[in-house]
Each structure stands twice: as C-alpha cells, then as structure tokens.
Coordinates of C-alpha atoms in Angstrom, one line a residue:
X1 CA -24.2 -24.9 -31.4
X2 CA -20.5 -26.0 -32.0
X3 CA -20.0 -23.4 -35.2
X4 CA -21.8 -20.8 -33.8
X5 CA -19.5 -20.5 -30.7
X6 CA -16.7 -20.9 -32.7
X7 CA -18.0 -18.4 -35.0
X8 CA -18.5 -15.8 -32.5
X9 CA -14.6 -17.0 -30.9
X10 CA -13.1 -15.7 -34.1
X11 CA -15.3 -12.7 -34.5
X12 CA -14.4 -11.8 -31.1
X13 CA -10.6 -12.2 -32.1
X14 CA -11.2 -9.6 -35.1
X15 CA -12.7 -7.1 -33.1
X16 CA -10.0 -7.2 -30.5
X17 CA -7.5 -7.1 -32.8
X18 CA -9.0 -3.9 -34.5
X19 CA -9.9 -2.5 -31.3
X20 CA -5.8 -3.0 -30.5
X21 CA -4.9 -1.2 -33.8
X22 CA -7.0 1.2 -33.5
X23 CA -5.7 2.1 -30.3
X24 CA -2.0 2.5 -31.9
X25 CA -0.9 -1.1 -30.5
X26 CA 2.1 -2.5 -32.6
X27 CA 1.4 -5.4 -34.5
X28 CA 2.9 -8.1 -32.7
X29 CA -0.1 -7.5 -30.0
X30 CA -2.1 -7.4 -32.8
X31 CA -1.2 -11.2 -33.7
X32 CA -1.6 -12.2 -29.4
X33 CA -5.5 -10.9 -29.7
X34 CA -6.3 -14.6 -30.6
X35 CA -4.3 -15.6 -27.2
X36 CA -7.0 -18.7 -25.9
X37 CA -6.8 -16.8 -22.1
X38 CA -8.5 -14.0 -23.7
X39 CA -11.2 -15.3 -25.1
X40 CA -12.4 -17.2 -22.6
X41 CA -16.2 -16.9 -22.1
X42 CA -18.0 -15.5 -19.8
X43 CA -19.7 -17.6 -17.9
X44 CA -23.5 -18.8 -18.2
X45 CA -23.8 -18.5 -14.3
X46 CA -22.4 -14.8 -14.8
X47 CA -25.0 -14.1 -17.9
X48 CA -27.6 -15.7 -15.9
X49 CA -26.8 -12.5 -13.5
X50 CA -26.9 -10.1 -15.7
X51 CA -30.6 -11.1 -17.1
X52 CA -31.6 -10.8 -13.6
X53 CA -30.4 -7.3 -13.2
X54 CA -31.7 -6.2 -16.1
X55 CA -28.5 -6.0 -17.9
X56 CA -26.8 -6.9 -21.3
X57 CA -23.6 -8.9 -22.3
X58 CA -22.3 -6.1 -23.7
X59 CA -23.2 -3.1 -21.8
X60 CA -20.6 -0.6 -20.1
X61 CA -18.9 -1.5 -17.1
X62 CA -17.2 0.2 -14.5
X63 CA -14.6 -1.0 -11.5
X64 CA -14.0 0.4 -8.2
X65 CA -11.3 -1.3 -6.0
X66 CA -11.0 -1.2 -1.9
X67 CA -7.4 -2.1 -0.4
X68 CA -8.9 -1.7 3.2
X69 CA -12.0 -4.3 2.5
X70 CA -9.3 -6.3 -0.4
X71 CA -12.4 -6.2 -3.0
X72 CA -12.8 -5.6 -6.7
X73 CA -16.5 -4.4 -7.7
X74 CA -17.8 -4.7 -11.1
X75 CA -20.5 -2.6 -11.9
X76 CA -22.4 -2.6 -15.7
X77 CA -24.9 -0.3 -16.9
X78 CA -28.6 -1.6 -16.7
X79 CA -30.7 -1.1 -19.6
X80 CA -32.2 2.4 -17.7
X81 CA -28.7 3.5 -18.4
X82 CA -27.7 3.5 -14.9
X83 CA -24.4 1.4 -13.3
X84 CA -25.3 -1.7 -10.8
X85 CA -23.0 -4.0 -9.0
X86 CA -22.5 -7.5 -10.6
X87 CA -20.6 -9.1 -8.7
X88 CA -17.5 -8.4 -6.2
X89 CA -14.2 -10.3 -6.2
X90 CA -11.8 -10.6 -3.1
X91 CA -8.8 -9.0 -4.0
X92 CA -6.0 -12.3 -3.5
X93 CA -2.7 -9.5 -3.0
X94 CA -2.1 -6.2 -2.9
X95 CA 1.0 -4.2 -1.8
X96 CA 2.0 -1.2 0.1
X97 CA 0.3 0.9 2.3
X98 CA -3.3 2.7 2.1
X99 CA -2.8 5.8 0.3
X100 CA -1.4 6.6 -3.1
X101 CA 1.6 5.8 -5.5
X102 CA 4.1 8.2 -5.4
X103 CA 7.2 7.0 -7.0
X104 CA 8.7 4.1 -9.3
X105 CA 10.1 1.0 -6.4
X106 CA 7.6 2.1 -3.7
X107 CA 5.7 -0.9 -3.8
X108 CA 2.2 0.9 -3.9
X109 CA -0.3 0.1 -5.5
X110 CA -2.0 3.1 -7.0
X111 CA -5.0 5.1 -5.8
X112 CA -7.4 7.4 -7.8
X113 CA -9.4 7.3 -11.2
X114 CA -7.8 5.9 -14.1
X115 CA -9.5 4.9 -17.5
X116 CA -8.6 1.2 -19.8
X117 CA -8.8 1.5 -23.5
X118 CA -8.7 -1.9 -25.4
X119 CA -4.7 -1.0 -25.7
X120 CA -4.2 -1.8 -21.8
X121 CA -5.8 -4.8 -21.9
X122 CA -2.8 -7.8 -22.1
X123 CA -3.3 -11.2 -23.5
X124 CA 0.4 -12.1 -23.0
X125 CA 1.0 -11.6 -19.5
X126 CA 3.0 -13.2 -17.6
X127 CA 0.9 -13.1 -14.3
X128 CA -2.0 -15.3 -17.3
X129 CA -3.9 -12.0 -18.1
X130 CA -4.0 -8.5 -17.1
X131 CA -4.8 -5.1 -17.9
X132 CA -2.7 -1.8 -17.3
X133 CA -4.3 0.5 -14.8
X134 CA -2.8 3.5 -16.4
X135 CA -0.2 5.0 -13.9
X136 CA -0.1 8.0 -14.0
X137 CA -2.5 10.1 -14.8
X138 CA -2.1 13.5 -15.5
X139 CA -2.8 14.4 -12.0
X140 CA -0.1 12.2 -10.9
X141 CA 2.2 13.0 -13.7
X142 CA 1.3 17.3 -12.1
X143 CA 2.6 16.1 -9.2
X144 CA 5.7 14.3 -10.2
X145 CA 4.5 10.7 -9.9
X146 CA 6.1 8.1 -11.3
X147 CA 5.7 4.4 -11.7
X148 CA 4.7 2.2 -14.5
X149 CA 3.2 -1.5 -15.6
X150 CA 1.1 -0.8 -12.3
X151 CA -1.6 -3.8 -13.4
X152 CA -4.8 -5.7 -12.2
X153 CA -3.1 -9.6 -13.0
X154 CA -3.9 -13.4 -11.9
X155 CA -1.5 -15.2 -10.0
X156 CA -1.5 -13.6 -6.6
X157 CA 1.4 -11.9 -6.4
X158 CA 2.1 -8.3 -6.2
X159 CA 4.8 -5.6 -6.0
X160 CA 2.3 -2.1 -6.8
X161 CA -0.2 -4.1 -8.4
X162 CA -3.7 -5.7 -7.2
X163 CA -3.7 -9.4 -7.8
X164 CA -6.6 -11.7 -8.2
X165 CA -6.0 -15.5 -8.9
X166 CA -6.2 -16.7 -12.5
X167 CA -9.6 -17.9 -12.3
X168 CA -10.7 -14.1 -11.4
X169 CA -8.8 -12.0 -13.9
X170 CA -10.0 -14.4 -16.7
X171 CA -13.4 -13.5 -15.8
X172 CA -12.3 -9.7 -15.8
X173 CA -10.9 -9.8 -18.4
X174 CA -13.4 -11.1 -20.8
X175 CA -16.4 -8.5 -19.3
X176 CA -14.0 -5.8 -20.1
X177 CA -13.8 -7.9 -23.6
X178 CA -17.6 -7.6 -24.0
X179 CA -18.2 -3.9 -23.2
X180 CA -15.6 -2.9 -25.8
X181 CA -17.4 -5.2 -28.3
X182 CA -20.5 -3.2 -27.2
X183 CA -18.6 0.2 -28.1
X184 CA -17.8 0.9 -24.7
X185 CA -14.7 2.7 -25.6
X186 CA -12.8 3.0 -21.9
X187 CA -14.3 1.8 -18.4
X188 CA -13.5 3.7 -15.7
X189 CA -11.1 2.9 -12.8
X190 CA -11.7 3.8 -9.8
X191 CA -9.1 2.2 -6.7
X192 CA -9.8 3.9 -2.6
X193 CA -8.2 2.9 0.1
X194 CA -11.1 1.9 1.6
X195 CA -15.0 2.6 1.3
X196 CA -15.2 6.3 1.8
X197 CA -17.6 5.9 4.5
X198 CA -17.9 8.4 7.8
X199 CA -17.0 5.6 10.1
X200 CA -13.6 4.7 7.3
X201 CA -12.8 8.8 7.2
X202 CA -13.3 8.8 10.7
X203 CA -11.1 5.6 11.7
X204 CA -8.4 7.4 9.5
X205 CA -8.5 11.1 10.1
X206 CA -5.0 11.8 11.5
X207 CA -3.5 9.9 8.3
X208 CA -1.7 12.2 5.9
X209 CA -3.3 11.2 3.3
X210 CA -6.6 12.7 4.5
X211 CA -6.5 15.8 2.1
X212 CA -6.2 13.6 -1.2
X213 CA -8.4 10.9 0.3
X214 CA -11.0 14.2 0.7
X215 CA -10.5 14.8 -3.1
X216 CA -11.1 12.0 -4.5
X217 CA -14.4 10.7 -2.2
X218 CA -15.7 13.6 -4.1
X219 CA -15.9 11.5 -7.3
X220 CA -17.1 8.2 -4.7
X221 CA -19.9 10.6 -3.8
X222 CA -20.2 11.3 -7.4
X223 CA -21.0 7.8 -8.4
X224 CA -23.3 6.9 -5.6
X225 CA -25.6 9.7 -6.4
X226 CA -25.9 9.3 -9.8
X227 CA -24.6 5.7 -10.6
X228 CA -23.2 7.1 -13.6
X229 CA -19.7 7.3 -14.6
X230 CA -18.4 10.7 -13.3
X231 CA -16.8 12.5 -15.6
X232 CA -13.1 13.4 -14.4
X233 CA -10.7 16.6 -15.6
X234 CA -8.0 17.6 -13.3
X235 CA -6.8 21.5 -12.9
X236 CA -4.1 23.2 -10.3
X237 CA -2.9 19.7 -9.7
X238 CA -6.6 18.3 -7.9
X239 CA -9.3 16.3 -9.8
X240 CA -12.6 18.3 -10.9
X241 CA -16.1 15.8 -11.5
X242 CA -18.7 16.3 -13.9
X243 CA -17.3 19.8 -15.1
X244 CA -19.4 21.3 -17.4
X245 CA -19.5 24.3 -20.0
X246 CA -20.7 27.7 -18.5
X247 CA -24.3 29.1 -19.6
X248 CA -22.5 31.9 -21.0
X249 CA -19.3 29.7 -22.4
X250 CA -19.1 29.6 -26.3
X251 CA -16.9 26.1 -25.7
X252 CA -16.0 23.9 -24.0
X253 CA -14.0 24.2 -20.8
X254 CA -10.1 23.2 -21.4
X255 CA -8.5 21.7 -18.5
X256 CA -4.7 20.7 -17.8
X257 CA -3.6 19.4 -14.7
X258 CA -0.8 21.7 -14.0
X259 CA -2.4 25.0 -15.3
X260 CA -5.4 26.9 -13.3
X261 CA -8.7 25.8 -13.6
X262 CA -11.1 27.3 -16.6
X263 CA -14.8 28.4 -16.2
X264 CA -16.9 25.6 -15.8
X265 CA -20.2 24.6 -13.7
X266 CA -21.5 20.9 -12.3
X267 CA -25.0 20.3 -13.6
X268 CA -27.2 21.5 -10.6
X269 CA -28.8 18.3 -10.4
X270 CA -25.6 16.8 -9.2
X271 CA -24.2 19.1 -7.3
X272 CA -27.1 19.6 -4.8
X273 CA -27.1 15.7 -4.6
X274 CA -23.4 15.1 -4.0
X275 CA -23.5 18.3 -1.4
X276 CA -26.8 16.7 0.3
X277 CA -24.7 13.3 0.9
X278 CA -21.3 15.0 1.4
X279 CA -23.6 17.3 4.8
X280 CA -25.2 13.8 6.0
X281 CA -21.8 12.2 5.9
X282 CA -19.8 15.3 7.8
X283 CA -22.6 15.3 10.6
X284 CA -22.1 11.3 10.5
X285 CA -18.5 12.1 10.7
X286 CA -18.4 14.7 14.0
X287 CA -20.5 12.1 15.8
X288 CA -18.2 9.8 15.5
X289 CA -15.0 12.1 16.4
X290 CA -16.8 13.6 19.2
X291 CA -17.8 10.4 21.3
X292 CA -14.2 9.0 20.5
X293 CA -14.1 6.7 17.9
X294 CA -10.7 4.6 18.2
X295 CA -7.9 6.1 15.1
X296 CA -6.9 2.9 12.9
X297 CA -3.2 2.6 14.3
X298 CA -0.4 3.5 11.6
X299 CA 1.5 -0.2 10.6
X300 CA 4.8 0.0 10.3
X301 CA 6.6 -2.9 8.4
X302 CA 3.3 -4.4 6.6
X303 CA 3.6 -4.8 2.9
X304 CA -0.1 -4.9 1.5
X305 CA -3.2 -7.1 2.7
X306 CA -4.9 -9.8 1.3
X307 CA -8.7 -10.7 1.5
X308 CA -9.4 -12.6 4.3
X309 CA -11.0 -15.7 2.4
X310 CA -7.0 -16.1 1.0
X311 CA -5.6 -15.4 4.4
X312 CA -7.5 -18.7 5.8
X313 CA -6.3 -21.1 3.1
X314 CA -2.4 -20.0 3.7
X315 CA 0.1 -21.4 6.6
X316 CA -0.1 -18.7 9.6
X317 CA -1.5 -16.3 6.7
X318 CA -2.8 -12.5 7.5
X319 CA -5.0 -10.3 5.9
X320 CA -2.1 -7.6 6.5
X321 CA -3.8 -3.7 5.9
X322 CA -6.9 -5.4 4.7
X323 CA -9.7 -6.1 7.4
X324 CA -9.0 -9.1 9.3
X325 CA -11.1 -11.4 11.1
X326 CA -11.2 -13.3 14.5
X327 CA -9.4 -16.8 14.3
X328 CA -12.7 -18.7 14.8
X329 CA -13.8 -16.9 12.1
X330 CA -11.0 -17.7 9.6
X331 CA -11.0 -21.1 10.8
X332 CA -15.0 -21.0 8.6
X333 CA -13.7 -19.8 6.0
X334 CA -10.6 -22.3 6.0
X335 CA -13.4 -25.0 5.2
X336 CA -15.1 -22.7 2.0
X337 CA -14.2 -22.8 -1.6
X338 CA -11.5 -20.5 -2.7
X339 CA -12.5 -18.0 -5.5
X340 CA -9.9 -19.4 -7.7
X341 CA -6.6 -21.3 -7.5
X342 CA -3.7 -20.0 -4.9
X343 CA -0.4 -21.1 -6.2
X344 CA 1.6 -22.5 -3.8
X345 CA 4.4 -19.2 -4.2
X346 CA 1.9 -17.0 -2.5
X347 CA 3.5 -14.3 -0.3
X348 CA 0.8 -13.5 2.4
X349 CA 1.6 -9.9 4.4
X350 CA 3.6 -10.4 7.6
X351 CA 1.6 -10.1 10.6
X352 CA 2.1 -6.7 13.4
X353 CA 3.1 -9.1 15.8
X354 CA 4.8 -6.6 18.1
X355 CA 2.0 -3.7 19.0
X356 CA -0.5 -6.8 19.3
X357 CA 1.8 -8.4 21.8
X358 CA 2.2 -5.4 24.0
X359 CA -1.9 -4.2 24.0
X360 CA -4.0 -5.3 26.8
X361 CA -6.2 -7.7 25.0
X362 CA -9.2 -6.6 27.7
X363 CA -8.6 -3.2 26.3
X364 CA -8.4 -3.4 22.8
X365 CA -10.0 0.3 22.2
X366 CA -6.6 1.3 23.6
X367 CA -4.5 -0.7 21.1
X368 CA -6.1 1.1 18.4
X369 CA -7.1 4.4 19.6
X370 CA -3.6 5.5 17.4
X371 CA -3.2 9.2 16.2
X372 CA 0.1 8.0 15.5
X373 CA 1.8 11.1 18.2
X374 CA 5.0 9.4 19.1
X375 CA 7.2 11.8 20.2
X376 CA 4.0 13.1 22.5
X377 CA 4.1 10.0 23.8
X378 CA 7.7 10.0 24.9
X379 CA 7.6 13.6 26.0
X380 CA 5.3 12.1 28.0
X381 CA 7.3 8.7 29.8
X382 CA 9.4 11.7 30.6
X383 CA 7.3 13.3 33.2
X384 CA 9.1 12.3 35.9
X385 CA 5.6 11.0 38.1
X386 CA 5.2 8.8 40.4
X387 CA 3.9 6.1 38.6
X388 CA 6.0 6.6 36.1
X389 CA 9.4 6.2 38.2
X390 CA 7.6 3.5 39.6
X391 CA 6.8 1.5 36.2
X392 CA 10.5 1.9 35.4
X393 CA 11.7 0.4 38.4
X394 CA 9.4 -2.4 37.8
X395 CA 10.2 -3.1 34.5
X396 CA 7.0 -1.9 32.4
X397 CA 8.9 0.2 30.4
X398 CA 8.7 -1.8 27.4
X399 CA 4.8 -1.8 27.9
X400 CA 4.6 1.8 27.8
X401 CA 6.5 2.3 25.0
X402 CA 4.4 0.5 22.7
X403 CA 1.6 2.5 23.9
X404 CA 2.5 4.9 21.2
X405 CA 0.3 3.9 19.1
X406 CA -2.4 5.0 21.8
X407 CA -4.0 8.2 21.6
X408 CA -2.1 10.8 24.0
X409 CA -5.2 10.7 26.1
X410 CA -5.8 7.1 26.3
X411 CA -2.3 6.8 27.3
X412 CA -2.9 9.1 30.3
X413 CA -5.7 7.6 31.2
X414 CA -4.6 4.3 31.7
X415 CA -1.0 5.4 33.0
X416 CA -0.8 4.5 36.3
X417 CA 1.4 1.8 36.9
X418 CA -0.7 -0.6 39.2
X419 CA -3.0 -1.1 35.9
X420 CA -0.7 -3.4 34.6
X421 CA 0.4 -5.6 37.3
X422 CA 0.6 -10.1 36.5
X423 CA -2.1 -12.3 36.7
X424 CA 0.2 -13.7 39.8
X425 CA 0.6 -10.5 41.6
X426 CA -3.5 -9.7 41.4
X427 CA -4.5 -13.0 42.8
X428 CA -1.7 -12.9 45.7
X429 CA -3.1 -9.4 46.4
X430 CA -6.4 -10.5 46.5
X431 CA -6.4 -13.8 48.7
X432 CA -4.1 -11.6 51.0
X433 CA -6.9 -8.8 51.6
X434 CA -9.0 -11.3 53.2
X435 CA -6.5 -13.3 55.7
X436 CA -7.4 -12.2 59.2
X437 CA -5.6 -9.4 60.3
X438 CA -3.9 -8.1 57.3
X439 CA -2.8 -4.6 57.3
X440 CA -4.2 -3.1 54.7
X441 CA -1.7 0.0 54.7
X442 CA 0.8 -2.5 54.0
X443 CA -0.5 -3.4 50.3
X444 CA 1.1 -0.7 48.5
X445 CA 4.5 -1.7 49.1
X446 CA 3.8 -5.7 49.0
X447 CA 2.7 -4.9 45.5
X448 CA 5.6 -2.8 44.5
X449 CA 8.1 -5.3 46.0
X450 CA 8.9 -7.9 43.3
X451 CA 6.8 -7.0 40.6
X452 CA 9.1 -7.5 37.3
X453 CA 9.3 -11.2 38.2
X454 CA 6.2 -12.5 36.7
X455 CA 5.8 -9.6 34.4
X456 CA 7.9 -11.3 31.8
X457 CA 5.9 -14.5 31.9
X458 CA 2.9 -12.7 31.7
X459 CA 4.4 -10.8 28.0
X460 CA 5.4 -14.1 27.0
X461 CA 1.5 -15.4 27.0
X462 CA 0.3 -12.5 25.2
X463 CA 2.6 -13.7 22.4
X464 CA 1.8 -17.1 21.9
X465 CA -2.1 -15.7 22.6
X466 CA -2.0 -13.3 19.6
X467 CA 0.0 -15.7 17.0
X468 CA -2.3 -16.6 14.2
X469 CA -3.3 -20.5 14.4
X470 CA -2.0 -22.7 11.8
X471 CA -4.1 -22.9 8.7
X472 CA -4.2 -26.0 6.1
X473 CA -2.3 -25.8 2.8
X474 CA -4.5 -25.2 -0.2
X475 CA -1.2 -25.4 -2.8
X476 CA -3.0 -27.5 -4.8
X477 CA -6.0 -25.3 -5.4
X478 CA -9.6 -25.3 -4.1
X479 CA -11.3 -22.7 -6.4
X480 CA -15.4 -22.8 -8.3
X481 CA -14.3 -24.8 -10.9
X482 CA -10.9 -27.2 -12.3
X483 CA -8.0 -24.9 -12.5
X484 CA -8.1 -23.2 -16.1
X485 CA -5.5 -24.0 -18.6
X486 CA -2.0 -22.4 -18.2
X487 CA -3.0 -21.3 -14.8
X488 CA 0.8 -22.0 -13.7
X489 CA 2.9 -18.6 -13.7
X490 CA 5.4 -18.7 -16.8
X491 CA 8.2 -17.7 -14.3
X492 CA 8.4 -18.0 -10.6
X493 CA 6.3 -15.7 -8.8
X494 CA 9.2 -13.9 -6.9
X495 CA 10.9 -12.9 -10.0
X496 CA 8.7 -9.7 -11.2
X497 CA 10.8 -8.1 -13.1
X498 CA 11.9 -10.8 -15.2
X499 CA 8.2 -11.5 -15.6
X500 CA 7.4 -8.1 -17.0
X501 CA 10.1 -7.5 -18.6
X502 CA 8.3 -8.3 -22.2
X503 CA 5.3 -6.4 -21.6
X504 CA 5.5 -2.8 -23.2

C-alpha cells in the first residue's frame, strides 16, 4: 500500500511538472512541482463524496465564489457529463467592496469569469499554497483594468485576494491537481458578489454596479440551466456566453474584447432556457420592488467580510460586507469546529458601528431601506417644517442625519419629531395622561420642554446595545483535523508585499 502511494506521489510530481512546462512556466517552478504542500492528498472523506455523487477523482471541476454569502463552491462533472456541487468552503477573508476590480492598490478583490491553467497554480506561496485568478481578463484589460497576483491563498489574510485557511486551499489545491491529471486543461472561475438571486438584485438595485452585475448573471443563469461550463468570449468591451458559429458561417466566430462583436448565435436549446429563467426571475424581481423590499445600505469604511463561522472564533470579530448573523447566533457557532486553522494575525473587517448606533432598533426596515440619496436627504432637513425646526431645537439633529441611509420616503415617513422622543420622556408622558385632572392641551409643550436632556443617554445605550459581544480566542487553532505542516505564514501576515514579492 506504502509503494503504491508513494508511487502515485511521484507520478503526480511528473505530470505537474510537465503540465508547468507545458504551460511556458520557467524551470525553477518546474523544480517546486515536488513542493510536499502540493501534493497533499485528497482526502478519503472527500473521495468518499465524490462516489456518492456519482463522480470521479479526476473529472473537471469548476468554482464559483460569493463575497456577500463569503463561500467558495466546488463543483465537478458527474459521470452524465454534467457539473454538481461537492462541497462549499467559507470564505475566511476577503477585501474591498462588492463589485469589481478596477485598478492596481484598490484592495478589491476581483469579480467576473476567469480561467486557471496548470501555470497559475503556485506551490511556493507564501500565503502555503495558492493559485492565480487571472486578473485581468481581456474584458478587464478593454476597459483599462489593472491589478495583478489577485490569488485564491491560505492563511487568511487578504489585500484583493479571497483567503481560505491553510487547511482549505490545500484541499483546493489538490482537486484542481486531479482534474488536470484527468486532462482537464483550465477550470473555470467564476467570483459574484453575491448569489444572483431576485431577492440579492433586488436588495442591491440602486448600486452602481447593477449594469455589470446584469452582464455577468447572464453567464450565472448560464450555468444553472445547463450545469455546464459556459463558454465565455467578450466583444465591445461586455462578455458574450455560449457564442456559437452562424448556420450560414464558413468559421468560426472571432471575438476581441475591444473590437465589435462578429456573427454568432447561442444554441437555441440554451437560449430559450436562460431567457425562461432570466422572465421568472424579472417578475420575481418587480414583486419585490413593488411591495418595498428594503435597499442593502451602501458601507462606507468596511474593508471586505469574512464568513461568519470565522467572525465567531475572533475578539469582537464581524462578518463585515459578508452576511452576518444575530449575536446568539454567533455565540453557536463560537462553540463549532473551525474549517481550518485561524492564525492568530487575522485582521477581521471593522464593524459600521455608527449607522447601527443611530437606527431605531424597533425599526430596522428603516436602517436598511438605503438607496444611498444623500444629498436628497439633506435637501430635505432643509425644509424648514415644523417638526423639523423643532428636532433641531431639541437636539435630534444628529439622528436625522444618519437617516441618509434611509430611503427618501422612509425618511418622510417617519419625520416627525415626536417619533423619537427618550424612553424617560414617553413614560413621564404617559403616567401624566392619567393623573386626575391633567390638561391634556398642555402635553404638547410639556413634551417639547426639556427634551435633549435624556436624549443623549438614550444614544449612549444604543451603542453599547449594538457592540458585538466578546468572542473567545481560537489563536491556537480549532480546525477538522491537526494543523498541516508549515501551516505558519513564512512572513508576517501584514507584510503582503514582502510576501509576494517572489511569486512571478
């Protein structure tokens, strides 16, 4: 059993290496294709899976990537030829802000449909193992993108990359391994900001990045009619799926990125799919925007997200951009297994402390409700009304002008200033209305008399209410199995550059 595995370790070795050359690597990568990271099994619980799902060690696979959810999917072909989800992987860092990479220091991580050749695949990384996602493309490069050494890594930490922990990029890594040994020549790439659902395009729809988050959830809808790898071209600076030679065309169609689009057709087949789903989900979509779903506020000052299973194990961590959860909630998931080991130089995403201070927390809709109209906002404070003045005389200014993350018409809705008066105020008003022969007609200005006094006690609370709760260190690791071998970063984690500086 001994020789056989160590048999099939150094054929693996061989095939990398002439899958490197072969792909115009230089021959000092060549000699780090027999790097002990990289060929790392996969694992019998993993192969186990894959018999279950009809699948093969060695078959395709294919990766799509959600910032909003902080999940990795890997999907491999079944042996009917079509792609299935394996398994998913919380996503331990990522950095930025939903939408896509637009220039080299922005700190995004990239969005859109890459492809990884054996080339991009990196045995000597610094951040344990890694592979290039292939920034830019040539739609990106149409558009003037730049960027570069954008990479899936271990070691949870990120500046424009997605990071996984060491554990979860060795596993990966080696199923990308196995479906090049299978001939699988590229897998695709495919990184959203979120699952292009109607609810997601919905929660999102005043974002600016709506029009290229429309293009590519045409190659999403692509894949989830088919489960096949959509074929992607790109033409007048957009991306084209599953183009095709005309019935009349004596070649094939010729697409550059920059240059208009040649005659080509979709295979009906997939078309009338794609534009069956892509009606359900627009008539999904108007429901929601008609009865009034809330519009995801725009963060200001956040620097990526982080799965919310790493958020739990981390000092006051946050999931950042990536969906949260309630405190009770991460307090569970405090007491479950990491998916791998969190070094202890992890750099969590800094809470929104201030728009969740100032919301109502009995009206969250309103906190949320966010078309991001600011200066509509302020035109309005400007009014001049009488609740208005009033507010301002009170002191509730500072409440009103967080509201601008609040839809223009939640805002008016809620605008009057007696909505937002202390706990302290409302109960004195209320045990008042009931001692025996209280004016009534008097209320208005009790109420308006000292208002600002317990106002600021009350903004305090909602502070202290909204901070997250302490979580319990997990430095030392927590993850499926004993930390791997050479887990520890080669250089501290907050030196990146330094840290990439070798890989070319």
């Amino acid at each position: 059993m001994n020789s056989r595995s160590l048999a099939r370790a150094l054929l693996a070795s061989v095939a990398l290496a002439t899958s490197i050359v072969l792909a115009g690597c230089d021959t000092d990568q060549v000699s780090l294709a027999t790097n002990a990271k990289a060929n790392q099994p996969v694992s019998p619980k993993l192969v186990a899976a894959m018999g279950e799902k009809d699948m093969d060690l060695q078959s395709p696979i294919l990766i799509r990537l959600f910032k909003s959810e902080a999940e990795l999917e890997i999907w491999k072909q079944t042996r009917s030829g079509q792609f299935a989800l394996l398994k998913t992987y919380p996503i331990c860092r990522w950095s930025g802000d939903l939408g896509p990479k637009v220039r080299e220091g922005d700190r995004q991580a990239p969005e859109g449909f890459y492809s990884i050749n054996p080339s991009q695949m990196n045995p000597q990384s610094a951040y344990y193992l890694s592979f290039n996602t292939g920034f830019p493309n040539a739609f990106d490069k149409a558009l003037g993108r730049t960027g570069s050494q954008l990479m899936v890594h271990g070691d949870c930490s990120s500046r424009g990359c997605y990071a996984m922990t060491d554990e979860q990029i060795a596993e990966i890594y080696s199923l990308g391994r196995e479906s090049f040994f299978g001939g699988q020549k590229a897998f695709q790439f495919q990184a959203y900001p979120f699952k292009m659902t109607p609810v997601n395009m919905a929660k999102h729809r005043n974002n600016p990045n709506m029009a290229f988050w429309k293009m590519i959830k045409e190659g999403y809808d692509h894949f989830e009619v088919t489960r096949q790898e959509p074929k992607v071209d790109f033409c007048e600076r957009k991306y084209v799926f599953d183009a095709a030679k005309a019935p009349d065309a004596k070649r094939d169609p010729v697409f550059d990125a920059s240059a208009k689009c040649p005659a080509y057709v979709i295979p009906e087949d997939i078309a009338s799919a794609v534009r069956e789903k892509e009606q359900r989900d627009e008539a999904e979509y108007n429901k929601l925007v008609a009865k009034g779903t809330p519009v995801a506020r725009m963060n200001t000052g956040i620097d990526g997200g982080m799965n919310k299973i790493f958020a739990a194990k981390i000092p006051e961590g946050s999931t950042g951009l990536s969906e949260g959860a309630e405190g009770n909630t991460l307090q569970m998931l405090a007491m479950s297994k990491a998916p791998g080991t969190i070094p202890g130089t992890v750099n969590p995403p800094k809470p929104n402390l201030e728009p969740a201070a100032a919301a109502p927390q009995q009206e969250p809709v309103v906190a949320v409700a966010a078309p991001a109209a600011n200066t509509r906002v302020a035109s309005a404070d400007k009014s001049g009304g009488f609740f208005s003045n009033l507010g301002r005389k009170m002191g509730l200014g500072a409440a009103d002008t967080t509201a601008t993350t609040s839809a223009p018409q939640a805002t008016a809705s809620v605008t009057p200033a007696p909505a937002a008066p202390s706990t302290a105020s409302r109960l004195r008003a209320a045990v008042t209305r009931f001692v025996p022969g209280h004016d009534k007609s008097k209320d208005a200005p009790a109420v308006a008399a000292k208002p600002a006094e317990p106002a600021k006690p009350a903004e305090t609370k909602v502070v202290a209410a909204t901070r997250p709760a302490l979580k319990p260190s997990v430095s030392g690791g927590a993850g499926d199995g004993a930390q791997l071998a050479g887990a520890a970063p080669v250089v501290s984690s907050n030196s990146f550059d330094s840290r990439f500086g070798a890989v070319k």
